[in-house]
Coordinates of C-alpha atoms in Angstrom, one line a residue:
M1 CA 0.0 0.0 0.0
M2 CA 1.2 3.5 -0.9
P3 CA 2.2 5.8 2.0
L4 CA -0.7 8.1 3.0
T5 CA 1.1 11.2 1.8
L6 CA 1.5 9.9 -1.7
Q7 CA -2.1 8.6 -1.9
R8 CA -3.3 12.2 -1.6
I9 CA -1.3 13.4 -4.7
P10 CA -3.4 13.6 -7.9
A11 CA -2.2 11.3 -10.7
F12 CA -1.4 14.3 -13.1
T13 CA 0.7 16.0 -10.5
M14 CA 2.5 12.9 -9.7
S15 CA 3.3 12.3 -13.3
L16 CA 4.6 15.9 -13.7
F17 CA 6.7 15.5 -10.6
C18 CA 8.2 12.3 -11.9
R19 CA 9.0 13.8 -15.3
C20 CA 10.7 16.9 -13.8
S21 CA 12.6 14.7 -11.4
S22 CA 13.8 12.6 -14.3
N23 CA 15.0 15.6 -16.3
I24 CA 16.8 17.0 -13.3
F25 CA 18.4 13.6 -12.7
Q26 CA 19.4 13.2 -16.3
R27 CA 21.0 16.7 -16.4
H28 CA 22.8 15.9 -13.1
C29 CA 24.1 12.6 -14.5
S30 CA 25.1 14.2 -17.8
R31 CA 27.2 16.8 -15.9
M32 CA 28.7 14.2 -13.6
L33 CA 29.7 11.9 -16.5
S34 CA 31.0 14.7 -18.7
K35 CA 34.7 15.3 -18.7
K36 CA 35.7 18.9 -18.0
V37 CA 38.1 20.2 -20.7
R38 CA 39.7 23.4 -21.7
V39 CA 38.6 25.0 -24.9
A40 CA 42.1 24.7 -26.4
D41 CA 42.0 20.9 -25.7
A42 CA 38.5 20.6 -27.2
L43 CA 39.6 22.3 -30.3
S44 CA 42.6 20.0 -30.8
S45 CA 40.7 16.8 -29.7
K46 CA 40.3 14.0 -32.1
E47 CA 37.9 12.1 -29.8
T48 CA 34.6 13.1 -31.4
G49 CA 31.5 11.7 -29.9
S50 CA 32.7 12.2 -26.3
N51 CA 30.6 14.0 -23.7
I52 CA 32.5 17.0 -22.4
R53 CA 31.9 20.0 -20.2
I54 CA 33.4 23.5 -20.8
Q55 CA 33.2 26.6 -18.7
G56 CA 34.0 30.0 -20.1
W57 CA 32.7 33.3 -21.5
V58 CA 30.5 33.9 -24.4
R59 CA 32.2 35.8 -27.3
S60 CA 29.2 35.8 -29.7
V61 CA 25.6 34.8 -29.7
R62 CA 23.7 34.0 -33.0
P63 CA 20.1 32.8 -32.4
Q64 CA 18.2 31.2 -35.3
K65 CA 14.7 29.8 -35.6
D66 CA 15.7 26.2 -34.6
N67 CA 19.3 26.5 -33.5
L68 CA 21.4 28.7 -31.3
F69 CA 25.1 29.2 -32.1
L70 CA 27.6 30.4 -29.5
H71 CA 31.3 31.1 -29.5
V72 CA 32.8 30.3 -26.0
N73 CA 36.3 30.9 -24.8
D74 CA 38.0 30.2 -21.5
G75 CA 41.3 32.0 -22.1
S76 CA 43.2 28.9 -23.1
S77 CA 43.4 29.8 -26.8
L78 CA 42.7 32.7 -29.2
Q79 CA 40.2 30.6 -31.1
P80 CA 36.8 30.1 -29.4
L81 CA 34.8 26.8 -29.5
Q82 CA 31.6 26.9 -31.4
V83 CA 28.6 25.6 -29.5
V84 CA 25.4 24.5 -31.3
A85 CA 22.3 24.2 -29.3
S86 CA 18.5 23.9 -29.7
S87 CA 16.8 27.3 -29.7
Q88 CA 14.9 26.0 -26.7
L89 CA 18.1 26.4 -24.6
N90 CA 18.2 30.1 -25.4
T91 CA 17.4 32.5 -22.5
R92 CA 17.3 36.2 -22.0
D93 CA 20.5 36.2 -19.9
L94 CA 22.5 34.3 -22.5
T95 CA 24.4 37.3 -23.8
F96 CA 27.8 38.4 -25.1
G97 CA 30.2 38.5 -22.2
C98 CA 28.2 36.2 -19.8
A99 CA 29.9 33.2 -18.1
V100 CA 28.5 29.8 -19.0
D101 CA 28.8 26.2 -18.0
I102 CA 28.0 23.9 -20.9
T103 CA 27.8 20.1 -21.3
G104 CA 27.3 18.3 -24.5
T105 CA 28.8 16.1 -27.2
L106 CA 31.9 17.0 -29.2
E107 CA 31.4 16.3 -32.9
K108 CA 33.3 16.9 -36.1
S109 CA 32.2 20.2 -37.6
P110 CA 30.8 20.4 -41.2
N111 CA 32.4 23.9 -41.4
K112 CA 35.9 23.8 -42.9
R113 CA 37.1 26.7 -40.7
Q114 CA 36.9 24.6 -37.6
N115 CA 37.6 20.9 -36.8
V116 CA 35.0 20.3 -34.1
E117 CA 32.0 21.9 -32.4
L118 CA 30.0 21.2 -29.3
Y119 CA 26.4 20.0 -29.5
A120 CA 25.0 21.3 -26.2
Q121 CA 22.6 19.4 -24.0
H122 CA 22.6 21.8 -21.1
I123 CA 23.6 25.4 -20.8
K124 CA 23.8 27.2 -17.5
V125 CA 24.5 30.9 -17.2
V126 CA 26.8 31.3 -14.3
G127 CA 27.4 35.0 -14.5
E128 CA 25.2 37.5 -16.3
C129 CA 26.6 40.4 -18.4
N130 CA 24.6 43.4 -19.7
P131 CA 26.0 43.9 -23.2
V132 CA 24.7 47.5 -23.3
D133 CA 26.8 48.5 -20.3
F134 CA 29.8 46.3 -21.1
P135 CA 32.5 48.6 -22.6
F136 CA 33.6 46.1 -25.3
K137 CA 31.1 45.5 -28.1
I138 CA 30.7 42.3 -29.9
K139 CA 31.4 43.4 -33.5
E140 CA 33.9 46.2 -32.8
R141 CA 37.7 46.1 -33.0
H142 CA 38.8 48.3 -30.1
S143 CA 42.1 50.1 -30.2
L144 CA 44.8 49.4 -27.5
E145 CA 44.4 53.0 -26.3
Y146 CA 40.7 52.5 -25.7
V147 CA 41.2 49.1 -24.0
R148 CA 43.8 50.6 -21.7
Q149 CA 41.1 52.7 -20.0
F150 CA 39.7 49.5 -18.5
P151 CA 42.6 47.7 -16.8
H152 CA 40.2 45.5 -14.8
L153 CA 38.4 44.3 -18.0
R154 CA 40.9 44.4 -20.8
C155 CA 41.9 40.7 -20.3
R156 CA 38.4 40.0 -21.9
T157 CA 39.7 41.3 -25.3
N158 CA 41.4 39.1 -27.9
A159 CA 44.5 41.3 -28.1
F160 CA 45.2 41.5 -24.4
S161 CA 44.4 37.8 -23.7
S162 CA 46.8 36.9 -26.5
L163 CA 49.4 39.2 -24.9
L164 CA 49.0 37.4 -21.6
R165 CA 49.4 34.0 -23.1
I166 CA 52.5 35.1 -24.9
R167 CA 53.9 36.6 -21.7
S168 CA 53.3 33.3 -19.9
E169 CA 55.0 31.3 -22.6
A170 CA 57.9 33.7 -22.8
T171 CA 58.3 33.4 -19.0
T172 CA 58.4 29.6 -19.3
A173 CA 61.0 29.9 -22.2
I174 CA 63.3 32.1 -20.1
Q175 CA 63.2 29.8 -17.1
S176 CA 63.9 26.8 -19.4
F177 CA 66.8 28.6 -21.1
F178 CA 68.6 29.3 -17.8
R179 CA 67.7 25.9 -16.3
D180 CA 69.0 24.0 -19.4
N181 CA 72.3 26.0 -19.3
G182 CA 73.0 25.3 -15.7
Y183 CA 71.9 28.5 -14.0
V184 CA 70.6 28.6 -10.4
Q185 CA 67.6 30.8 -9.9
I186 CA 67.9 33.2 -7.0
H187 CA 64.9 35.1 -5.5
T188 CA 66.5 38.5 -4.8
P189 CA 64.8 40.8 -2.3
I190 CA 62.2 43.4 -3.3
I191 CA 63.1 45.6 -0.3
T192 CA 66.7 46.7 -0.2
S193 CA 69.0 49.5 1.0
N194 CA 70.9 49.5 -2.3
D195 CA 70.5 52.0 -5.1
C196 CA 72.2 49.7 -7.7
E197 CA 71.7 52.0 -10.7
G198 CA 72.8 55.2 -8.9
A199 CA 70.1 57.3 -10.5
G200 CA 68.2 58.0 -7.3
E201 CA 64.8 57.1 -8.8
L202 CA 63.7 55.1 -5.7
F203 CA 60.5 54.3 -3.9
Q204 CA 61.2 54.5 -0.1
V205 CA 59.6 51.9 2.1
E206 CA 58.3 52.7 5.6
P207 CA 55.3 51.3 7.6
A208 CA 52.0 52.9 6.9
G209 CA 51.2 55.7 9.4
H210 CA 54.9 55.8 10.4
T211 CA 56.0 59.0 12.1
N212 CA 59.5 59.9 13.1
D213 CA 60.0 59.8 16.9
L214 CA 62.4 62.6 17.7
D215 CA 63.7 60.6 20.7
D216 CA 64.4 57.6 18.6
P217 CA 68.0 57.8 17.3
N218 CA 67.1 55.3 14.5
P219 CA 63.6 55.9 13.2
H220 CA 63.8 53.5 10.3
F221 CA 62.0 50.2 10.3
F222 CA 65.0 48.4 8.9
S223 CA 67.5 50.6 10.8
V224 CA 68.6 52.1 7.5
P225 CA 66.5 53.7 4.7
A226 CA 64.9 51.0 2.6
Y227 CA 63.7 51.1 -1.0
L228 CA 61.9 49.0 -3.6
T229 CA 64.6 47.4 -5.7
V230 CA 65.7 48.8 -9.0
S231 CA 67.8 45.8 -9.7
G232 CA 68.7 42.4 -8.3
Q233 CA 72.3 42.6 -9.6
L234 CA 74.2 43.3 -6.4
H235 CA 72.5 40.4 -4.7
L236 CA 73.3 38.2 -7.7
E237 CA 76.9 39.2 -7.3
V238 CA 76.8 37.8 -3.8
M239 CA 75.5 34.5 -5.1
A240 CA 78.1 34.5 -7.9
G241 CA 80.7 34.0 -5.1
A242 CA 79.4 30.4 -4.6
F243 CA 77.6 29.6 -7.9
S244 CA 79.2 29.8 -11.4
A245 CA 75.9 31.0 -13.0
V246 CA 72.8 32.6 -11.4
Y247 CA 69.8 34.5 -12.5
T248 CA 66.7 36.2 -11.1
F249 CA 63.4 37.2 -12.8
G250 CA 61.1 39.5 -10.9
P251 CA 59.6 43.0 -10.5
T252 CA 61.8 46.1 -10.3
F253 CA 60.8 49.7 -9.6
R254 CA 61.6 53.2 -10.8
A255 CA 60.2 56.4 -9.3
E256 CA 60.5 58.2 -12.5
N257 CA 57.9 61.0 -13.0
S258 CA 57.0 60.1 -16.6
Q259 CA 53.8 59.1 -18.3
S260 CA 55.5 58.4 -21.7
R261 CA 54.9 55.3 -23.7
R262 CA 58.4 54.0 -22.6
H263 CA 58.2 54.2 -18.9
L264 CA 56.6 52.1 -16.1
A265 CA 57.0 52.5 -12.3
E266 CA 56.9 48.7 -11.9
F267 CA 58.2 46.3 -14.5
Y268 CA 59.9 42.9 -14.8
M269 CA 63.6 42.3 -15.2
V270 CA 65.5 39.2 -16.2
E271 CA 69.0 39.4 -14.7
A272 CA 72.0 37.0 -14.9
E273 CA 75.4 36.9 -13.3
I274 CA 78.3 34.7 -14.6
A275 CA 81.4 33.9 -12.6
F276 CA 84.9 33.2 -14.1
T277 CA 84.5 35.4 -17.1
E278 CA 86.7 38.2 -18.3
S279 CA 85.1 38.8 -21.7
L280 CA 82.2 40.8 -22.9
D281 CA 81.9 38.2 -25.6
D282 CA 80.6 35.7 -23.0
L283 CA 77.9 38.1 -21.9
M284 CA 76.9 39.0 -25.4
K285 CA 76.6 35.3 -26.4
V286 CA 74.2 34.7 -23.5
M287 CA 72.1 37.8 -24.3
E288 CA 71.8 36.8 -28.0
D289 CA 71.1 33.1 -27.2
L290 CA 68.5 34.1 -24.6
F291 CA 66.7 36.4 -27.0
K292 CA 66.6 33.9 -29.9
A293 CA 65.7 30.8 -27.8
T294 CA 62.8 32.7 -26.1
T295 CA 61.5 34.1 -29.3
E296 CA 61.6 30.8 -31.2
H297 CA 59.7 29.2 -28.3
V298 CA 57.0 31.9 -28.4
L299 CA 56.6 31.7 -32.1
S300 CA 56.2 28.0 -31.9
C301 CA 53.9 27.8 -28.9
C302 CA 51.8 30.9 -29.5
A303 CA 51.6 31.1 -33.3
D304 CA 47.9 32.3 -33.5
D305 CA 48.4 34.9 -30.7
V306 CA 51.6 36.3 -32.3
E307 CA 49.9 36.4 -35.7
L308 CA 47.2 38.6 -34.2
F309 CA 49.8 41.3 -33.3
H310 CA 51.7 40.9 -36.6
K311 CA 48.5 41.1 -38.6
Y312 CA 46.4 43.8 -36.8
I313 CA 48.7 45.7 -34.4
E314 CA 51.9 46.0 -36.4
P315 CA 51.3 44.6 -39.9
G316 CA 54.5 43.1 -41.4
H317 CA 56.4 42.9 -38.2
R318 CA 56.9 39.2 -38.6
D319 CA 59.5 39.9 -41.3
Q320 CA 61.5 42.0 -38.8
V321 CA 61.3 39.2 -36.1
D322 CA 62.5 36.6 -38.6
L323 CA 65.4 38.8 -39.6
M324 CA 66.5 39.2 -36.0
L325 CA 66.4 35.4 -35.6
K326 CA 68.3 34.7 -38.8
R327 CA 71.1 37.3 -38.6
K328 CA 73.9 37.4 -36.1
F329 CA 73.8 40.5 -33.9
N330 CA 76.2 43.3 -34.8
V331 CA 78.9 44.6 -32.4
I332 CA 80.3 48.1 -32.4
S333 CA 82.2 50.2 -29.8
Y334 CA 80.7 53.3 -28.2
T335 CA 83.4 55.3 -30.0
E336 CA 82.3 53.9 -33.4
A337 CA 78.7 54.6 -32.5
I338 CA 79.5 58.3 -31.8
D339 CA 81.4 58.5 -35.2
I340 CA 78.3 57.0 -37.0
L341 CA 76.0 59.5 -35.3
K342 CA 78.2 62.5 -36.0
S343 CA 78.7 61.7 -39.7
S344 CA 74.9 61.2 -40.3
S345 CA 72.8 63.9 -41.9
Q346 CA 70.0 63.5 -39.2
N347 CA 69.4 66.3 -36.8
F348 CA 69.3 64.9 -33.3
T349 CA 67.7 66.6 -30.3
F350 CA 70.5 65.5 -28.0
S351 CA 74.3 65.9 -28.3
T352 CA 76.3 63.3 -30.1
E353 CA 79.7 64.2 -28.7
W354 CA 82.0 61.6 -27.2
G355 CA 81.1 61.2 -23.5
C356 CA 77.4 61.9 -23.9
D357 CA 74.9 59.2 -22.9
L358 CA 73.1 57.5 -25.8
Q359 CA 69.4 58.6 -26.0
T360 CA 66.6 56.6 -27.5
E361 CA 66.8 58.6 -30.8
H362 CA 70.5 57.6 -31.0
E363 CA 69.8 54.0 -30.3
K364 CA 67.1 53.6 -32.9
F365 CA 69.2 55.3 -35.5
L366 CA 72.2 53.0 -34.8
V367 CA 69.9 49.9 -35.2
K368 CA 68.6 51.2 -38.6
H369 CA 72.2 52.0 -39.6
C370 CA 73.1 48.4 -38.9
G371 CA 70.4 47.0 -41.1
N372 CA 67.6 46.8 -38.5
V373 CA 69.4 43.9 -36.8
P374 CA 70.1 44.1 -33.1
V375 CA 73.4 45.7 -32.3
F376 CA 75.7 45.5 -29.2
V377 CA 77.4 48.7 -28.2
I378 CA 80.5 48.1 -26.0
N379 CA 83.1 50.0 -24.0
Y380 CA 81.2 53.1 -22.8
P381 CA 82.9 56.1 -21.2
Y382 CA 83.9 55.2 -17.7
E383 CA 82.2 58.2 -16.1
L384 CA 78.8 57.1 -17.6
K385 CA 78.8 53.8 -15.9
P386 CA 78.1 52.9 -12.2
F387 CA 80.9 52.0 -9.7
Y388 CA 80.7 48.3 -10.3
A389 CA 81.6 48.4 -14.1
R390 CA 85.1 47.2 -14.8
D391 CA 87.7 49.8 -15.6
N392 CA 89.4 49.2 -19.0
Q393 CA 92.2 51.5 -18.0
D394 CA 92.6 52.7 -21.5
Q395 CA 93.7 56.0 -23.0
P396 CA 93.1 58.6 -24.4
N397 CA 89.4 57.8 -24.0
H398 CA 88.8 56.2 -20.6
T399 CA 86.2 53.4 -20.9
A400 CA 84.5 50.7 -18.9
A401 CA 83.8 47.1 -20.0
A402 CA 80.1 47.7 -20.4
V403 CA 77.6 46.6 -23.1
D404 CA 74.1 47.6 -24.2
L405 CA 72.0 45.6 -26.6
L406 CA 69.9 47.8 -28.9
V407 CA 66.9 46.4 -30.8
P408 CA 64.6 47.7 -33.6
G409 CA 61.7 49.8 -32.5
V410 CA 62.7 49.9 -28.8
G411 CA 66.3 50.9 -28.4
E412 CA 68.0 49.5 -25.3
L413 CA 66.8 46.0 -24.4
C414 CA 69.7 44.7 -22.3
G415 CA 72.4 46.4 -20.3
G416 CA 75.4 44.8 -18.6
S417 CA 79.1 44.9 -17.8
L418 CA 82.0 43.0 -16.5
R419 CA 82.2 43.8 -12.7
E420 CA 85.2 45.4 -11.1
E421 CA 86.8 42.5 -9.2
R422 CA 90.1 44.4 -8.4
L423 CA 89.7 45.6 -4.8
E424 CA 91.9 48.6 -4.9
L425 CA 90.3 50.0 -8.0
L426 CA 86.9 49.4 -6.6
R427 CA 87.8 51.0 -3.3
Q428 CA 89.0 54.1 -5.1
R429 CA 85.8 54.4 -7.1
L430 CA 83.6 54.0 -4.1
A431 CA 85.6 56.5 -2.1
G432 CA 85.4 59.0 -4.9
A433 CA 81.6 58.6 -4.9
G434 CA 81.4 58.8 -1.0
L435 CA 80.0 55.2 -0.9
E436 CA 82.8 53.4 0.8
D437 CA 81.0 52.9 4.1
A438 CA 77.6 51.9 2.5
Y439 CA 79.3 49.3 0.3
G440 CA 81.8 47.8 2.7
W441 CA 80.1 44.4 2.3
Y442 CA 80.5 44.7 -1.5
M443 CA 84.2 45.3 -1.2
Q444 CA 84.5 42.3 1.2
L445 CA 83.2 40.1 -1.6
R446 CA 86.5 40.9 -3.3
E447 CA 88.5 39.7 -0.3
F448 CA 87.3 36.1 0.0
G449 CA 87.7 34.0 -3.1
S450 CA 86.7 36.7 -5.6
V451 CA 86.8 35.9 -9.4
P452 CA 86.3 37.9 -12.5
H453 CA 82.6 38.0 -13.3
G454 CA 79.9 39.9 -15.2
G455 CA 76.3 40.1 -15.8
F456 CA 73.3 41.8 -17.5
G457 CA 69.7 42.6 -17.2
M458 CA 66.9 42.5 -19.8
G459 CA 63.6 44.4 -19.6
F460 CA 60.9 41.8 -20.0
E461 CA 58.2 44.3 -21.2
R462 CA 60.6 45.8 -23.7
Y463 CA 61.4 42.3 -25.0
L464 CA 57.6 41.8 -25.6
Q465 CA 57.4 45.1 -27.3
C466 CA 60.3 44.1 -29.6
I467 CA 58.9 40.8 -30.8
L468 CA 55.2 41.9 -31.1
G469 CA 55.6 45.4 -32.4
L470 CA 53.9 47.2 -29.5
H471 CA 54.4 50.9 -29.4
N472 CA 53.4 51.5 -25.8
I473 CA 55.1 49.5 -23.0
K474 CA 51.8 49.8 -21.0
D475 CA 50.3 47.3 -23.4
A476 CA 52.9 44.7 -22.5
I477 CA 52.1 44.2 -18.8
P478 CA 48.9 42.9 -17.0
F479 CA 48.6 46.0 -14.7
A480 CA 50.5 49.1 -15.8
R481 CA 51.9 51.2 -12.9
F482 CA 53.2 54.6 -13.9
S483 CA 53.2 58.2 -12.6
R484 CA 49.8 59.7 -11.9
S485 CA 48.0 56.5 -12.8
C486 CA 45.0 55.2 -10.8
L487 CA 45.7 51.8 -9.2
L488 CA 43.2 49.0 -8.8

C-alpha cells in the first residue's frame, strides 16, 4: 500500500513530478559523467562523440529559428569553441560576455574553418553580463588605447588575452633557457637598501602611518633607509661567489615621474650573473642566445596569438622578427657609435659628442644604420657607468667594459658589464663617490675567493614590445603602474 502522503497526490501532479525529477536527474548525471576540458584541448581533440563540459565566457551569440550558435572561450586559446544548441536552450540572460557552464557532445564540424563543435545538451548561465553597459562591443575592434582605459576588464579582449598567453610562454621559455644552461635561480629581495643604478629614482619603504620619533636615534623600520629594488644585480653578485651562474626574474621599480609610452614605475627584469668570465663576448653570447631561444619558443607555442599582433597591431612585423632570428647580432664600440651619429645627416635633439649618454633617438638610429638587426654597443665612457663596471684602464678615451643591446623599435633592451673585481680600483671608485661605508660588504666580496665575473639585465616588457611590435610599454604588462595612474 502507498504511504498516506502519496495517496493524496493527484495522478497528473505525480506524473509531472516524476518527469521533472527525471529531467533534473538526467542533467545531473550528464554533468557528472561529462569530462571537463579546456577550450584549447577541445579544439585539438580527435575524440569526437565524447561527452564534455566546458566553462567559459560567451564571445558571440547567434540565435536562429531552430538553433542557437555560441562562441565560447576560457582564455586557453585565441580561437573560441563553437557551440550548437537547440533554440529552446536560449534564455534572456545568455548574452555576449556572460559566463557559462555547458555540457554536450563534441562532434566533427561540417564547417571547414573549424575541426569540431560542441552540441550542447545543457547550458547554465553562471554570471550574467549586460551587453549594453559592457564597454567592449561584440562586433567592434577596439584600439589598444581604448582598451587601456579598462585595466580590470581588458583581459576579456582578444589582443590582451593573447598578450597574456604570450607573456606566460615567454616566462616559461626564459626559465627553461637558464635551467638548461646550468643557472641557479635566485629570489633576490624586493626591499633593499641599495641603489644599484645610482640614478636615485627610488620608492622609499616605511610602515603605513609611520611618524618619526624625535627621541628615537634610529627611526627607520630596517635601521637604515629602505627602498623598492631597482635591480637584483648586487644580490646576484653575492651569489656568484658560490655559484658559477645565477639569475633572477622578478619585479623592479623606478620612481621616474614620466607618463611616456616608454616608462613604467613597476616592470619585470631578467638578470643574470656569470662567474669566471673576463670577456664581454661571454655576456653577449648569453644575451643573443636568450633572445633567440625565447623568441623561437614563443613563435612555436603561440603562433595564433603572435599572428594577431603581426596582422592587426603592427602589420608586417613578422619579417622583422624573422630577420632578427636569422642574422647574427652586430657589435660596435661606443666610439664607433658616436662616429656614426656625428657623420649622419640626421638632426638629433641630444648631443652626439664623445662622452654623452646615448638617447633613444640615437639607439634607434644605430639599429637602422646596422640593417635593422640588433646591435651590441660596447666599451662606454667610464664616467657614464656605475661604480661596479670594470675599468678598461685605456687612453686617451677612458672606458668601462660595459655593453648595451639595442633592438629595432625599442632601443636599449639589455644592459650589462664586467664587474670590477680588483679591490683597490673598486675602493678608489667608491671612495670618490662617497659610498665606501655603505658598500663595505660589497668590497668584502673581493677579499674572499673573488673571481672575474659579469652580468646583464633584460627588460621583459621591452622584449615583448620588440617581438610583437607594441608601441606602448603599458600594453605589455597585466597592470600598468606609472606616474599619476590610478591603481586597482
